[in-house]
Short mmCIF file of N, CA and C in Angstrom, two decimals:
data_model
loop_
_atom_site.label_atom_id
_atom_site.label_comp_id
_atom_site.label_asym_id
_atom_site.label_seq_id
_atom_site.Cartn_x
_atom_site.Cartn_y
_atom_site.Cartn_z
N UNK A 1 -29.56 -47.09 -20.86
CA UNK A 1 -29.58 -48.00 -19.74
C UNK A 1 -28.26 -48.74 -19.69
N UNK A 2 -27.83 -48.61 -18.42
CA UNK A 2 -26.52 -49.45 -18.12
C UNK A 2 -26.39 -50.78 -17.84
N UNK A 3 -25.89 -51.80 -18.16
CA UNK A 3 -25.77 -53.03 -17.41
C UNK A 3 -25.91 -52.93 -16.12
N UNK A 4 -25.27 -52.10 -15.27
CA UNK A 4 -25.07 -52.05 -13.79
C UNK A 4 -26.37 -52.29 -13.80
N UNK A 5 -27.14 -51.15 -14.14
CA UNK A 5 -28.70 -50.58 -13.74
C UNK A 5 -29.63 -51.95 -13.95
N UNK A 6 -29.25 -52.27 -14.94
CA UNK A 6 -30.40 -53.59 -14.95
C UNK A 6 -29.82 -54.83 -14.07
N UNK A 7 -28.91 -54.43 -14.03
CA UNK A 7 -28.62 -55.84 -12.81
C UNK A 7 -29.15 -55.51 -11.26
N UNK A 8 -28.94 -53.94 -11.07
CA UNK A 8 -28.77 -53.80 -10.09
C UNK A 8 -30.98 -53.82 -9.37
N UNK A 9 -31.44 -53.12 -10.77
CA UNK A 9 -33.27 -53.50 -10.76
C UNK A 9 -33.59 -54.79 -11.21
N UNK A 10 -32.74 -55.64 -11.30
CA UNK A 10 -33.43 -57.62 -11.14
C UNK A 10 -33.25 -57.75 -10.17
N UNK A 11 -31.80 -58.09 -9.44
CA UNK A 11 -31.73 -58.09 -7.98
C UNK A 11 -32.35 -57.83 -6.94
N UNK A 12 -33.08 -56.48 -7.08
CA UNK A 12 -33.41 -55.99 -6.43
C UNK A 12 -35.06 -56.33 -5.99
N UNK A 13 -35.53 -56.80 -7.19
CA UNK A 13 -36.97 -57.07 -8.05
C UNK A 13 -37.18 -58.79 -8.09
N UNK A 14 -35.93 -59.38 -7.78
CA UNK A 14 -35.84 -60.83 -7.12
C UNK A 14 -35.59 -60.98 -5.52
N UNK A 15 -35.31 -60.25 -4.86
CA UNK A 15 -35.00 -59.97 -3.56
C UNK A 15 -36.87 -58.96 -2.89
N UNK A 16 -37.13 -58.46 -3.74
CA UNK A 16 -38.29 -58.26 -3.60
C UNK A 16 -38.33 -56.75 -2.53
N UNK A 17 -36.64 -55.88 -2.94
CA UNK A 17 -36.11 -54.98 -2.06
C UNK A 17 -36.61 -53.88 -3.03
N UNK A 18 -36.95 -52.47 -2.40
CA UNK A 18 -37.03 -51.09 -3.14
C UNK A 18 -35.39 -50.24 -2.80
N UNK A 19 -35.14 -49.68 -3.60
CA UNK A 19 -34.01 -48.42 -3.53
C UNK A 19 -34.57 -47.03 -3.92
N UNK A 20 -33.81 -46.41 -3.03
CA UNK A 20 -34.40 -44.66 -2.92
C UNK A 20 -32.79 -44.15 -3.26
N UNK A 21 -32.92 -43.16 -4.26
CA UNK A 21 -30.52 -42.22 -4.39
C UNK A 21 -31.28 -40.70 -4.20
N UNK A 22 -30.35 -40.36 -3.48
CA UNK A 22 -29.41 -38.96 -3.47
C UNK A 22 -28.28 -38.78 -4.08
N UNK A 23 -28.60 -37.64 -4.93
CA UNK A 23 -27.98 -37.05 -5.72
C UNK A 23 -27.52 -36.03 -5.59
N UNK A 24 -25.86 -35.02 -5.54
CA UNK A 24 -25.69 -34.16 -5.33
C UNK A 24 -24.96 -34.09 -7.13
N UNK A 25 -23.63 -34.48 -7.14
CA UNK A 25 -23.08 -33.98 -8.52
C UNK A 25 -23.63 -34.30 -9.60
N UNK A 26 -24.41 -35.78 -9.40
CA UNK A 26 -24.40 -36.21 -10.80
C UNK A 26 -26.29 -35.87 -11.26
N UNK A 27 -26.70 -35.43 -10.30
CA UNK A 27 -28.01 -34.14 -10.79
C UNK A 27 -29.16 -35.06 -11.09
N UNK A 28 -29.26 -36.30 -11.14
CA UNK A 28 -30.71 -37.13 -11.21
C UNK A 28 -29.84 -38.30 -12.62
N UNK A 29 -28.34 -38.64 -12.95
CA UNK A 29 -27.96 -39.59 -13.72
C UNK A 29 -28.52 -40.58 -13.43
N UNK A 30 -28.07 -41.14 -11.86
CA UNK A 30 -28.27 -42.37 -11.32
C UNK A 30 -29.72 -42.56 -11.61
N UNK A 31 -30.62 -42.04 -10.69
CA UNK A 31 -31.91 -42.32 -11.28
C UNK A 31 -32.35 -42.33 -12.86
N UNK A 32 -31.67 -41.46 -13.94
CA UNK A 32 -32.14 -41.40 -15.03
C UNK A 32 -32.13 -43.00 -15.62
N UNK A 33 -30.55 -43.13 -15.15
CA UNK A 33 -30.57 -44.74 -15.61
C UNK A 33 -30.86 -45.87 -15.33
N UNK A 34 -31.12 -45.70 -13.79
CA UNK A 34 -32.42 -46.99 -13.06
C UNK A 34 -33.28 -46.98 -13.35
N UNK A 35 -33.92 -45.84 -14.32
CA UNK A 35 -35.51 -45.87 -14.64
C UNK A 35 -35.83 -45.94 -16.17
N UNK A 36 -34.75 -46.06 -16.67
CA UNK A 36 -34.55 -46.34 -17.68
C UNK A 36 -34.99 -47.86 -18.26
N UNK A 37 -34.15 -48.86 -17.31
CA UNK A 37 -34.34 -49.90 -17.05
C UNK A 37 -36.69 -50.40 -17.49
N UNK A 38 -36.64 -50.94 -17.92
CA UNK A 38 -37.99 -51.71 -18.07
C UNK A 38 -38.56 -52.73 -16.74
N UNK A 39 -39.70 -51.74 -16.14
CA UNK A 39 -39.58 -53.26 -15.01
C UNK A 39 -39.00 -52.18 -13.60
N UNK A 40 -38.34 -51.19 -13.83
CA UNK A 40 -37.93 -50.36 -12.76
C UNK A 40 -38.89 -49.63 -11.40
N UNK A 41 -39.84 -49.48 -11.78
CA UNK A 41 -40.72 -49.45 -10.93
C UNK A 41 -41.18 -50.30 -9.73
N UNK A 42 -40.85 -51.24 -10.25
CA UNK A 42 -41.31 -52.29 -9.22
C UNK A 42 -39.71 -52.25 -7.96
N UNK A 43 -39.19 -51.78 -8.23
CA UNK A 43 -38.27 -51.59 -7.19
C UNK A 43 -37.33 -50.32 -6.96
N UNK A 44 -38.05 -49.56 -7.88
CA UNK A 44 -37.40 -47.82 -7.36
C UNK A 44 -38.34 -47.12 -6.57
N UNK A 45 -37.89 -46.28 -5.67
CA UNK A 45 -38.83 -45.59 -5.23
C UNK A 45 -39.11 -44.13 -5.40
N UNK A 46 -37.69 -43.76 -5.84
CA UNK A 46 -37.81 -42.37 -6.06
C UNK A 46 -36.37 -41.93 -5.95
N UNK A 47 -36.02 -40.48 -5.91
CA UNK A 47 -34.85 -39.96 -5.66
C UNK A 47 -34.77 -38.62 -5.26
N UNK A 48 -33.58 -38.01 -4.73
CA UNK A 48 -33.73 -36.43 -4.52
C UNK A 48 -32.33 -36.09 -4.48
N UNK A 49 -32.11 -34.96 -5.28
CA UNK A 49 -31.23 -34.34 -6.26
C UNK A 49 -30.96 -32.94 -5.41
N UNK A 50 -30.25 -33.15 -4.07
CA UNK A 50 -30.08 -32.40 -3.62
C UNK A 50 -28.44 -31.80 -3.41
N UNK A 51 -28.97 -30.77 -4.89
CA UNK A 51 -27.74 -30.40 -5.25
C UNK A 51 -26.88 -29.00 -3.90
N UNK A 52 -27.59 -28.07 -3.53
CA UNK A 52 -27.48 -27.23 -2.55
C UNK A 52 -27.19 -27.82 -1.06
N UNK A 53 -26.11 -27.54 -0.56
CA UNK A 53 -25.90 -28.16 0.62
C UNK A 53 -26.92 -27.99 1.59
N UNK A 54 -27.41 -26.79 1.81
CA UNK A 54 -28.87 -26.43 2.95
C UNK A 54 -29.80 -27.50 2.06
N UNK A 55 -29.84 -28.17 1.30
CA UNK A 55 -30.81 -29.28 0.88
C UNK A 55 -30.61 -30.47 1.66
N UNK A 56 -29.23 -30.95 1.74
CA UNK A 56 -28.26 -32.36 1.78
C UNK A 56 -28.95 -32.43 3.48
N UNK A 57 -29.05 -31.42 4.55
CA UNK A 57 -29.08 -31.38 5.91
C UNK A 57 -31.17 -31.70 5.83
N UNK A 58 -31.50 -29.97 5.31
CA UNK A 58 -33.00 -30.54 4.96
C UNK A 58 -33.89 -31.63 4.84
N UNK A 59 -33.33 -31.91 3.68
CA UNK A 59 -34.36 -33.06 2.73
C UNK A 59 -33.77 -34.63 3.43
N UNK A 60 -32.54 -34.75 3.45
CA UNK A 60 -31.82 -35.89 3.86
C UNK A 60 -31.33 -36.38 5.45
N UNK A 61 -31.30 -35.21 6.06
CA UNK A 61 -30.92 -35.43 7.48
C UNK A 61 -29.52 -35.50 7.67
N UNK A 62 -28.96 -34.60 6.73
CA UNK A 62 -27.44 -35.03 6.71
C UNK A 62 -27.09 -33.59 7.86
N UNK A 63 -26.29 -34.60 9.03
CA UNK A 63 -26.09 -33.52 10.21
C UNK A 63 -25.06 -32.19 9.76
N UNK A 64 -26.16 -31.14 10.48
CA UNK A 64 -25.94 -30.22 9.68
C UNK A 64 -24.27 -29.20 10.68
N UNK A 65 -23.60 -29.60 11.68
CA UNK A 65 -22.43 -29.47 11.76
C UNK A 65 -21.43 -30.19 11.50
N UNK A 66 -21.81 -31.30 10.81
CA UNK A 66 -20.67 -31.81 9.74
C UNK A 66 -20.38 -31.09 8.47
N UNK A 67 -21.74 -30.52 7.72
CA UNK A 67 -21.89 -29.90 6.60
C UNK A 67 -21.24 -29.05 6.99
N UNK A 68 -21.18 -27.90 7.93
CA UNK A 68 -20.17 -26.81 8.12
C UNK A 68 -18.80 -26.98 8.59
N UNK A 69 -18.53 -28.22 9.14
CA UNK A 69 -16.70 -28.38 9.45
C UNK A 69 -16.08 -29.21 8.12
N UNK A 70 -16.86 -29.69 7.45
CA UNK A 70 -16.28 -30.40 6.17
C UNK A 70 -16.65 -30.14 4.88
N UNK A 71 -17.86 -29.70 4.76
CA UNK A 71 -18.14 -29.13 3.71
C UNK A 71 -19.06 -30.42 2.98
N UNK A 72 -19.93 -30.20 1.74
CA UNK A 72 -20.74 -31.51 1.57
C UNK A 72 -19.99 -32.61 0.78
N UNK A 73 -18.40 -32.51 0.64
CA UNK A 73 -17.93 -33.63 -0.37
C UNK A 73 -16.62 -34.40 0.89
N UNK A 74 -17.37 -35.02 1.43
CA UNK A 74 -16.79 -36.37 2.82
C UNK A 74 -17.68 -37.45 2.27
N UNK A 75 -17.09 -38.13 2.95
CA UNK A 75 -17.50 -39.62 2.91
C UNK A 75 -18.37 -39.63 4.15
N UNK A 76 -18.57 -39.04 4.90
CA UNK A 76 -19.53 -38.85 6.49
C UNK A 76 -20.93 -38.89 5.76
N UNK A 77 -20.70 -37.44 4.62
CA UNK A 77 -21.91 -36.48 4.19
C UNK A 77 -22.42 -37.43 3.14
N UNK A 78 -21.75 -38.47 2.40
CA UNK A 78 -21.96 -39.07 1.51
C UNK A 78 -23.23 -40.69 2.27
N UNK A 79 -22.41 -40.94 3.59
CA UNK A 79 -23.12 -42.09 4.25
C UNK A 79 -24.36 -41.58 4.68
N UNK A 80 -24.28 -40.61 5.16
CA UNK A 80 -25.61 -40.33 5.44
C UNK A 80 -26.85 -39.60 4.82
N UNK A 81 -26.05 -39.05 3.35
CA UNK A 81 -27.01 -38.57 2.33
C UNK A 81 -28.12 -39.99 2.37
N UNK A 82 -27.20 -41.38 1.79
CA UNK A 82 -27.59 -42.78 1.72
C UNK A 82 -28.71 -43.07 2.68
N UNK A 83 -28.00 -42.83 3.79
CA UNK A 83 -29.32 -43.70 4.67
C UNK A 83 -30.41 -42.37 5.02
N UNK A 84 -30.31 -41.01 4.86
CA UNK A 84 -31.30 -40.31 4.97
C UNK A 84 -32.21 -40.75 3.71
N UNK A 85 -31.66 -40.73 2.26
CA UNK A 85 -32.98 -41.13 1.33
C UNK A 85 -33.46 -42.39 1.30
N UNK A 86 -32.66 -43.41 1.97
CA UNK A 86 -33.28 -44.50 2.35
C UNK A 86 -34.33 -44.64 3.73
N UNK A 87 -34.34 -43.63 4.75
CA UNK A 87 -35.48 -43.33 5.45
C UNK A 87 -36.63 -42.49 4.67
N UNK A 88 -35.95 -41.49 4.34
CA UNK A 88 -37.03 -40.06 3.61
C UNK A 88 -37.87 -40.71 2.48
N UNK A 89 -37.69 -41.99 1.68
CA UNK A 89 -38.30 -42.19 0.85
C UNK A 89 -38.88 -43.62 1.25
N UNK A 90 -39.00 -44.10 2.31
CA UNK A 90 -39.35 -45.63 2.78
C UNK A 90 -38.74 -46.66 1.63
N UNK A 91 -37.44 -46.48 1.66
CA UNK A 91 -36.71 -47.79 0.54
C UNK A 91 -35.73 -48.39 1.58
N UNK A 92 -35.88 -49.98 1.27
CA UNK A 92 -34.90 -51.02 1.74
C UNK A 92 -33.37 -50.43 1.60
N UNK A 93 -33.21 -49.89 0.14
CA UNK A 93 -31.35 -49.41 0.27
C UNK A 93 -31.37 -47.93 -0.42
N UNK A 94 -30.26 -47.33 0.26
CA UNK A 94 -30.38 -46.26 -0.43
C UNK A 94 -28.89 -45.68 -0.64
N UNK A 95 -28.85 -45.29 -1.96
CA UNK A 95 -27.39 -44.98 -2.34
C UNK A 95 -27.48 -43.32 -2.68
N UNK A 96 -25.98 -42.75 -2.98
CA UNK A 96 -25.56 -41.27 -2.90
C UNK A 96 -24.69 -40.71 -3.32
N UNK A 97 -24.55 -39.85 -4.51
CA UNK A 97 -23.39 -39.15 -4.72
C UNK A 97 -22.82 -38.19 -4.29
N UNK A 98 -21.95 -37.54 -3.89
CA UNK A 98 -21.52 -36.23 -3.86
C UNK A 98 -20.05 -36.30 -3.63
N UNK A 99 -19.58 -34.92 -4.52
CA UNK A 99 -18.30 -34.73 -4.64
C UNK A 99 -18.28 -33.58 -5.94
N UNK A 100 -16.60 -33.52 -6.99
CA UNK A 100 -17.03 -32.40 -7.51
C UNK A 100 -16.45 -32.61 -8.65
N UNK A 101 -17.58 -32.14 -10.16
CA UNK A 101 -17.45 -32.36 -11.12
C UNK A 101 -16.72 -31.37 -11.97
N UNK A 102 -16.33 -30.03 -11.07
CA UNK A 102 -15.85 -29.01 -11.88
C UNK A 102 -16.55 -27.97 -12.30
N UNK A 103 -16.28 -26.99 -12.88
CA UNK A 103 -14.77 -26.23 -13.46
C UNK A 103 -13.93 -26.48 -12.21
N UNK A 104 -14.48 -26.20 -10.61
CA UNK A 104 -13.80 -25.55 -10.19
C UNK A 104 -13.25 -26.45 -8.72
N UNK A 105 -12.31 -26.08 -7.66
CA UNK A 105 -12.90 -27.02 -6.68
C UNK A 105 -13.69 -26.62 -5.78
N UNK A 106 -14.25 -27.33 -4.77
CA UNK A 106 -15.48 -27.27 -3.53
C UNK A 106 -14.48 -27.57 -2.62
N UNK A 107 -15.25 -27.00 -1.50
CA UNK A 107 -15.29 -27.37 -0.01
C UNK A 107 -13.30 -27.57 0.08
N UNK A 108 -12.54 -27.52 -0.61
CA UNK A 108 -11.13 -27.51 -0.23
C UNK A 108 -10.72 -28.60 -1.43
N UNK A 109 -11.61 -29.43 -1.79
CA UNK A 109 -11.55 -30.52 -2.73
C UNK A 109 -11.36 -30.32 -4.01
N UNK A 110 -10.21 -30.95 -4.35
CA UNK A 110 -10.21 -31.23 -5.96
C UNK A 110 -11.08 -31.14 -7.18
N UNK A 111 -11.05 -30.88 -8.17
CA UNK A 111 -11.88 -31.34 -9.03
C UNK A 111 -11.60 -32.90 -9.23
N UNK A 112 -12.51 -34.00 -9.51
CA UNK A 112 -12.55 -35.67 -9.65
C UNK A 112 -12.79 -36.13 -7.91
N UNK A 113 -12.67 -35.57 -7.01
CA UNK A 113 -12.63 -36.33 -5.80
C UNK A 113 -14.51 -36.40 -5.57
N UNK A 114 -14.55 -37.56 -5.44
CA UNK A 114 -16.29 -37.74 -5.48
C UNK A 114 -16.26 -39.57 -4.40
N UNK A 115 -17.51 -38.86 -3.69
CA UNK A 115 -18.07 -40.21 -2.55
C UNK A 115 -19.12 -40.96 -2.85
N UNK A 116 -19.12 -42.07 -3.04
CA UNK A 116 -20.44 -42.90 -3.48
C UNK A 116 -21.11 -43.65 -2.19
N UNK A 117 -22.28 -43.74 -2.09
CA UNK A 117 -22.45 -44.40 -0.49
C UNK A 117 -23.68 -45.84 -0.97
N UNK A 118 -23.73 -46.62 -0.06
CA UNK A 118 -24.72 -47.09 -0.26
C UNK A 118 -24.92 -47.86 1.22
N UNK A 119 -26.54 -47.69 1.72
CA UNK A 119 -27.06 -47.65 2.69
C UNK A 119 -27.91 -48.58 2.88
N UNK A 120 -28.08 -49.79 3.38
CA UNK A 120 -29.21 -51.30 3.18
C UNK A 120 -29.78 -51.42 4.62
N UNK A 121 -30.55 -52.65 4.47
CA UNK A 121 -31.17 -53.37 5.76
C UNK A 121 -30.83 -53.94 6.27
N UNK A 122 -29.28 -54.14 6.36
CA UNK A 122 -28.63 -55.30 7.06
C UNK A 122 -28.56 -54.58 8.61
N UNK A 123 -28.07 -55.27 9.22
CA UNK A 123 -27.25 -55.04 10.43
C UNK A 123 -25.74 -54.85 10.79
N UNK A 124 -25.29 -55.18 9.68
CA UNK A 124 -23.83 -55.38 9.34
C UNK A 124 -23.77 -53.78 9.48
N UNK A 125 -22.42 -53.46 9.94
CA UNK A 125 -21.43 -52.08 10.61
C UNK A 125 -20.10 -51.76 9.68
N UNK A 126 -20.51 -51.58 8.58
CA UNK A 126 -19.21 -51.17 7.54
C UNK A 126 -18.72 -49.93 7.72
N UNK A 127 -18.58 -48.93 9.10
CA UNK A 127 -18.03 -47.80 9.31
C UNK A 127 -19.44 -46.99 9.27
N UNK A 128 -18.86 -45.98 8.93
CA UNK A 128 -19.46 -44.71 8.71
C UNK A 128 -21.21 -44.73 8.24
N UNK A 129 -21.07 -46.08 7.58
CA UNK A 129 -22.40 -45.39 6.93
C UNK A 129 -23.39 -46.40 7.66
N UNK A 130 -23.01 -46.79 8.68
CA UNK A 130 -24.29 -47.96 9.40
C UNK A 130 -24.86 -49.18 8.60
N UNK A 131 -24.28 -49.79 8.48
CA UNK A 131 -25.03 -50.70 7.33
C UNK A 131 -24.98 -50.43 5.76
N UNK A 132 -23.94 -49.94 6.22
CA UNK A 132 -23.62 -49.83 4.35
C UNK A 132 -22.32 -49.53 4.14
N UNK A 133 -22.04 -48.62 2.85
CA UNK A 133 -20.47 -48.55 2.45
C UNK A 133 -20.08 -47.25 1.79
N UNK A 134 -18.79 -47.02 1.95
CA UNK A 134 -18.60 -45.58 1.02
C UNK A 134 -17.14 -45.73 0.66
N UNK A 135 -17.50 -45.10 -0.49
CA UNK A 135 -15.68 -45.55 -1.42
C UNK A 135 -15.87 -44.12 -1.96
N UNK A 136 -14.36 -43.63 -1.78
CA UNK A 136 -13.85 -42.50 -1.86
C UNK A 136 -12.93 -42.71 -2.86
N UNK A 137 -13.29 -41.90 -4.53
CA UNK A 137 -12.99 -41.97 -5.91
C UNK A 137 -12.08 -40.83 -6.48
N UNK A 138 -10.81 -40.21 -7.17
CA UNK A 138 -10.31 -39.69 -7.66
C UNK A 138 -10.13 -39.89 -9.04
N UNK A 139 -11.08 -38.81 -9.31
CA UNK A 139 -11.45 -39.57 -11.16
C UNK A 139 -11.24 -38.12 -12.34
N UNK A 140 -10.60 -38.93 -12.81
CA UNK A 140 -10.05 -37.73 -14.24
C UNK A 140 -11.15 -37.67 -14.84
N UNK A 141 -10.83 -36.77 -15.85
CA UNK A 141 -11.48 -36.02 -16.64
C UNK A 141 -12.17 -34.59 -16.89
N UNK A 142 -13.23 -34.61 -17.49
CA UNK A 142 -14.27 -33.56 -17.73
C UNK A 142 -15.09 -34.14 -17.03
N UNK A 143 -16.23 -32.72 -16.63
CA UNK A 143 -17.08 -32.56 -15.99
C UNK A 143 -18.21 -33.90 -16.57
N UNK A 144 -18.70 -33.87 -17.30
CA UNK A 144 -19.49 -34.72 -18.44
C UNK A 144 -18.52 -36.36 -17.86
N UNK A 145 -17.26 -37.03 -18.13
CA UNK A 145 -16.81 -37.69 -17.67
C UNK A 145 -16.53 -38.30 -15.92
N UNK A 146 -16.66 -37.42 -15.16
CA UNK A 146 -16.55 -37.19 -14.09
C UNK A 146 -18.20 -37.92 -13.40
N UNK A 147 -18.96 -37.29 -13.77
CA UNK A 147 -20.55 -37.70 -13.42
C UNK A 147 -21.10 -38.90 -14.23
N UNK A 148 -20.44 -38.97 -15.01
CA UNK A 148 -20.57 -40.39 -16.00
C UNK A 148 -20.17 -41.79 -15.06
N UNK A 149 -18.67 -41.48 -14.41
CA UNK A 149 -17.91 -42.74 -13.83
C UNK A 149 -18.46 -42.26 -12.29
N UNK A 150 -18.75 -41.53 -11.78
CA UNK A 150 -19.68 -41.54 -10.63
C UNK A 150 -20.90 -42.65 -10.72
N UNK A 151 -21.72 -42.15 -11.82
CA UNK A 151 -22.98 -43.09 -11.77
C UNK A 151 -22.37 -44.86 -12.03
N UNK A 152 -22.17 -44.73 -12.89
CA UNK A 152 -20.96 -46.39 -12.68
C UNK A 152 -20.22 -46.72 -11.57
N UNK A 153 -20.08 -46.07 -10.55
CA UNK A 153 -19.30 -46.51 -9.55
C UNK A 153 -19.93 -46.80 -8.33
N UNK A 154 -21.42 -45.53 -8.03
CA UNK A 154 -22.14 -45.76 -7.28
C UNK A 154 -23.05 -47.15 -7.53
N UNK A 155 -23.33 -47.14 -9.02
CA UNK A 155 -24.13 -48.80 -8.75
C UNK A 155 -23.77 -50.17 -8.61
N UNK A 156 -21.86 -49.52 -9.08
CA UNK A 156 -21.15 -50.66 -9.39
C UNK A 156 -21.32 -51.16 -7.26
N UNK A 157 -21.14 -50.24 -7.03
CA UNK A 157 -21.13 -50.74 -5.34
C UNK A 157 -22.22 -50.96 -4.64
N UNK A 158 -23.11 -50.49 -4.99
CA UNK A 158 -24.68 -51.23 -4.83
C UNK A 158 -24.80 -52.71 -4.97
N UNK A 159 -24.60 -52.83 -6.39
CA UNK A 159 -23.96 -54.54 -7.28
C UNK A 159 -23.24 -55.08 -5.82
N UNK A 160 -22.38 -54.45 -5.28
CA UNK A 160 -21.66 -55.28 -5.22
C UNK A 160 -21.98 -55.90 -3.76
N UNK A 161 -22.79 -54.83 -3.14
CA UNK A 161 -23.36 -54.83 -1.24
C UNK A 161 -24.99 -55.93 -1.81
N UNK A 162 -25.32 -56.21 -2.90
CA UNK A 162 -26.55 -57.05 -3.13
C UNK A 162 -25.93 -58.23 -3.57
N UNK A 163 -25.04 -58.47 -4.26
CA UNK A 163 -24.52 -59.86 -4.80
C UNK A 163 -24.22 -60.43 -3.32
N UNK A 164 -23.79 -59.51 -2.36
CA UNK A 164 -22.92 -60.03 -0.96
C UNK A 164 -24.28 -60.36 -0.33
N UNK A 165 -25.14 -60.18 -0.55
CA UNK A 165 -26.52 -60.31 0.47
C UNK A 165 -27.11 -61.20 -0.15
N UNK A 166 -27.01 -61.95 -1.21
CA UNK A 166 -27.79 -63.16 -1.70
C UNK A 166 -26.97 -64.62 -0.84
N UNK A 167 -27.21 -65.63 -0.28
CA UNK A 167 -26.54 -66.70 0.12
C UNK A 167 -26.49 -67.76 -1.09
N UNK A 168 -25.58 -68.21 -1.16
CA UNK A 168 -24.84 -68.64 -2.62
C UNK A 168 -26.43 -69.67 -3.21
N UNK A 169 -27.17 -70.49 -2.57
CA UNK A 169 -28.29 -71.04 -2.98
C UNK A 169 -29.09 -69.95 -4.03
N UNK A 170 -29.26 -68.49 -2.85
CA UNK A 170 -30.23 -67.87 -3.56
C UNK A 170 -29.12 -67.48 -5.18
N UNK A 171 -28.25 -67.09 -5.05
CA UNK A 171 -27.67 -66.66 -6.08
C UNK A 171 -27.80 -68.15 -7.29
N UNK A 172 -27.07 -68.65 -7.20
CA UNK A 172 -27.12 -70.02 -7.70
C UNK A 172 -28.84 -70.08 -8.62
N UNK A 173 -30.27 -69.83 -8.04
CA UNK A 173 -31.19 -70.08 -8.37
C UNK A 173 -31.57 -68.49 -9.24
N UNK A 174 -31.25 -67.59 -8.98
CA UNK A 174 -31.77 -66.26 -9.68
C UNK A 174 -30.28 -66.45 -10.87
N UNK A 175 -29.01 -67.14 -10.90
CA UNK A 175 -28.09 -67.09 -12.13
C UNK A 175 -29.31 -68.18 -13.08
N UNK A 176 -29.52 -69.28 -12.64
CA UNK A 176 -30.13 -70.36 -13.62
C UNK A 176 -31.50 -69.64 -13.90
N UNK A 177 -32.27 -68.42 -13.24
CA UNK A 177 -33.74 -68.29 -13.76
C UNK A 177 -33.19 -67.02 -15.21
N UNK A 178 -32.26 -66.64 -14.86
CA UNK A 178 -32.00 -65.11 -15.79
C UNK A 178 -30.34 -65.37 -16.60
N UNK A 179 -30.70 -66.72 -16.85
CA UNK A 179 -29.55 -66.90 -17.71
C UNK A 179 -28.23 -66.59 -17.53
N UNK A 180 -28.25 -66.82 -16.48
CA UNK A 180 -26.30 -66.42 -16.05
C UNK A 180 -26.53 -65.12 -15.63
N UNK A 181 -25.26 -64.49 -15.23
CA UNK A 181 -24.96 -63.27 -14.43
C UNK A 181 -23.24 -63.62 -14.46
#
């Protein structure tokens, strides 16, 4: 269990919000380590590990002539992996990996180039992903390394779209109930 992860299931579990991830590279990490977490239930809902691009359009609603002019590792395919498993699974936010861990490259892409998304209930218009966000990562390493700093990056930005959604009162009262943050 990661720090991210347990910050990111209090928050979530004080806000009284559920999260649903899509997963393409990093194969069910993200979830392994949100559920890891003690107490995770009460604000996960599930996930889908849709590693096969005819999955990403399927299961997620990710439009399926983007998948063929770009291939599944964009930041388009990444926003809307997000807010498809945040419809497909009835969760308040929903976050997403995809990009490529290697040997080899995808879709025209590098090996390390990977999209993290994350998809909420706001109304707020951060581009592409409707209410949410996507950061586009160039990350060394091995394959094993690569899907490692994916899952850290996708929650790190989750963290970071929920800290922005607390109004400094609420924050202020969930730092003094859980001992700092």
């Amino acid at each position: 269990m990661s720090s991210a992860a347990a910050d990111v299931v209090r928050l979530l579990t004080v806000r009284g919000w559920t999260l649903a991830v899509a997963e393409s590279l990093t194969g069910g990490l993200v979830a392994a380590d949100l559920t890891s977490v003690p107490g995770a239930s009460r604000a996960f809902r599930g996930s889908v590990t849709a590693y096969a691009t005819d999955l990403k359009q399927r299961l997620l609603d990710v439009d399926a002539t983007l998948l063929a002019q770009r291939g599944a590792v964009d930041a388009q395919v990444a926003a809307q992996m997000a807010a498809g498993v945040r419809t497909a699974l009835g969760a308040d936010w929903g976050i997403a990996t995809t990009g490529v861990a290697g040997p080899d490259a995808q879709d025209g892409q590098p090996v390390g180039t990977v999209f993290v998304a994350v998809a909420g209930p706001t109304g707020t218009d951060f581009g592409s992903a409707g209410g949410g966000k996507v950061a586009a990562l160039r990350l060394n390493g091995d394959r094993t390394e690569i899907r490692k700093e994916s899952v850290r990056s996708v929650l790190g930005l989750l963290l970071t779209e929920l800290l922005s959604e607390q109004t400094g009162n609420e924050r202020a009262q969930d730092t003094e109930q859980n001992g700092g943050f």
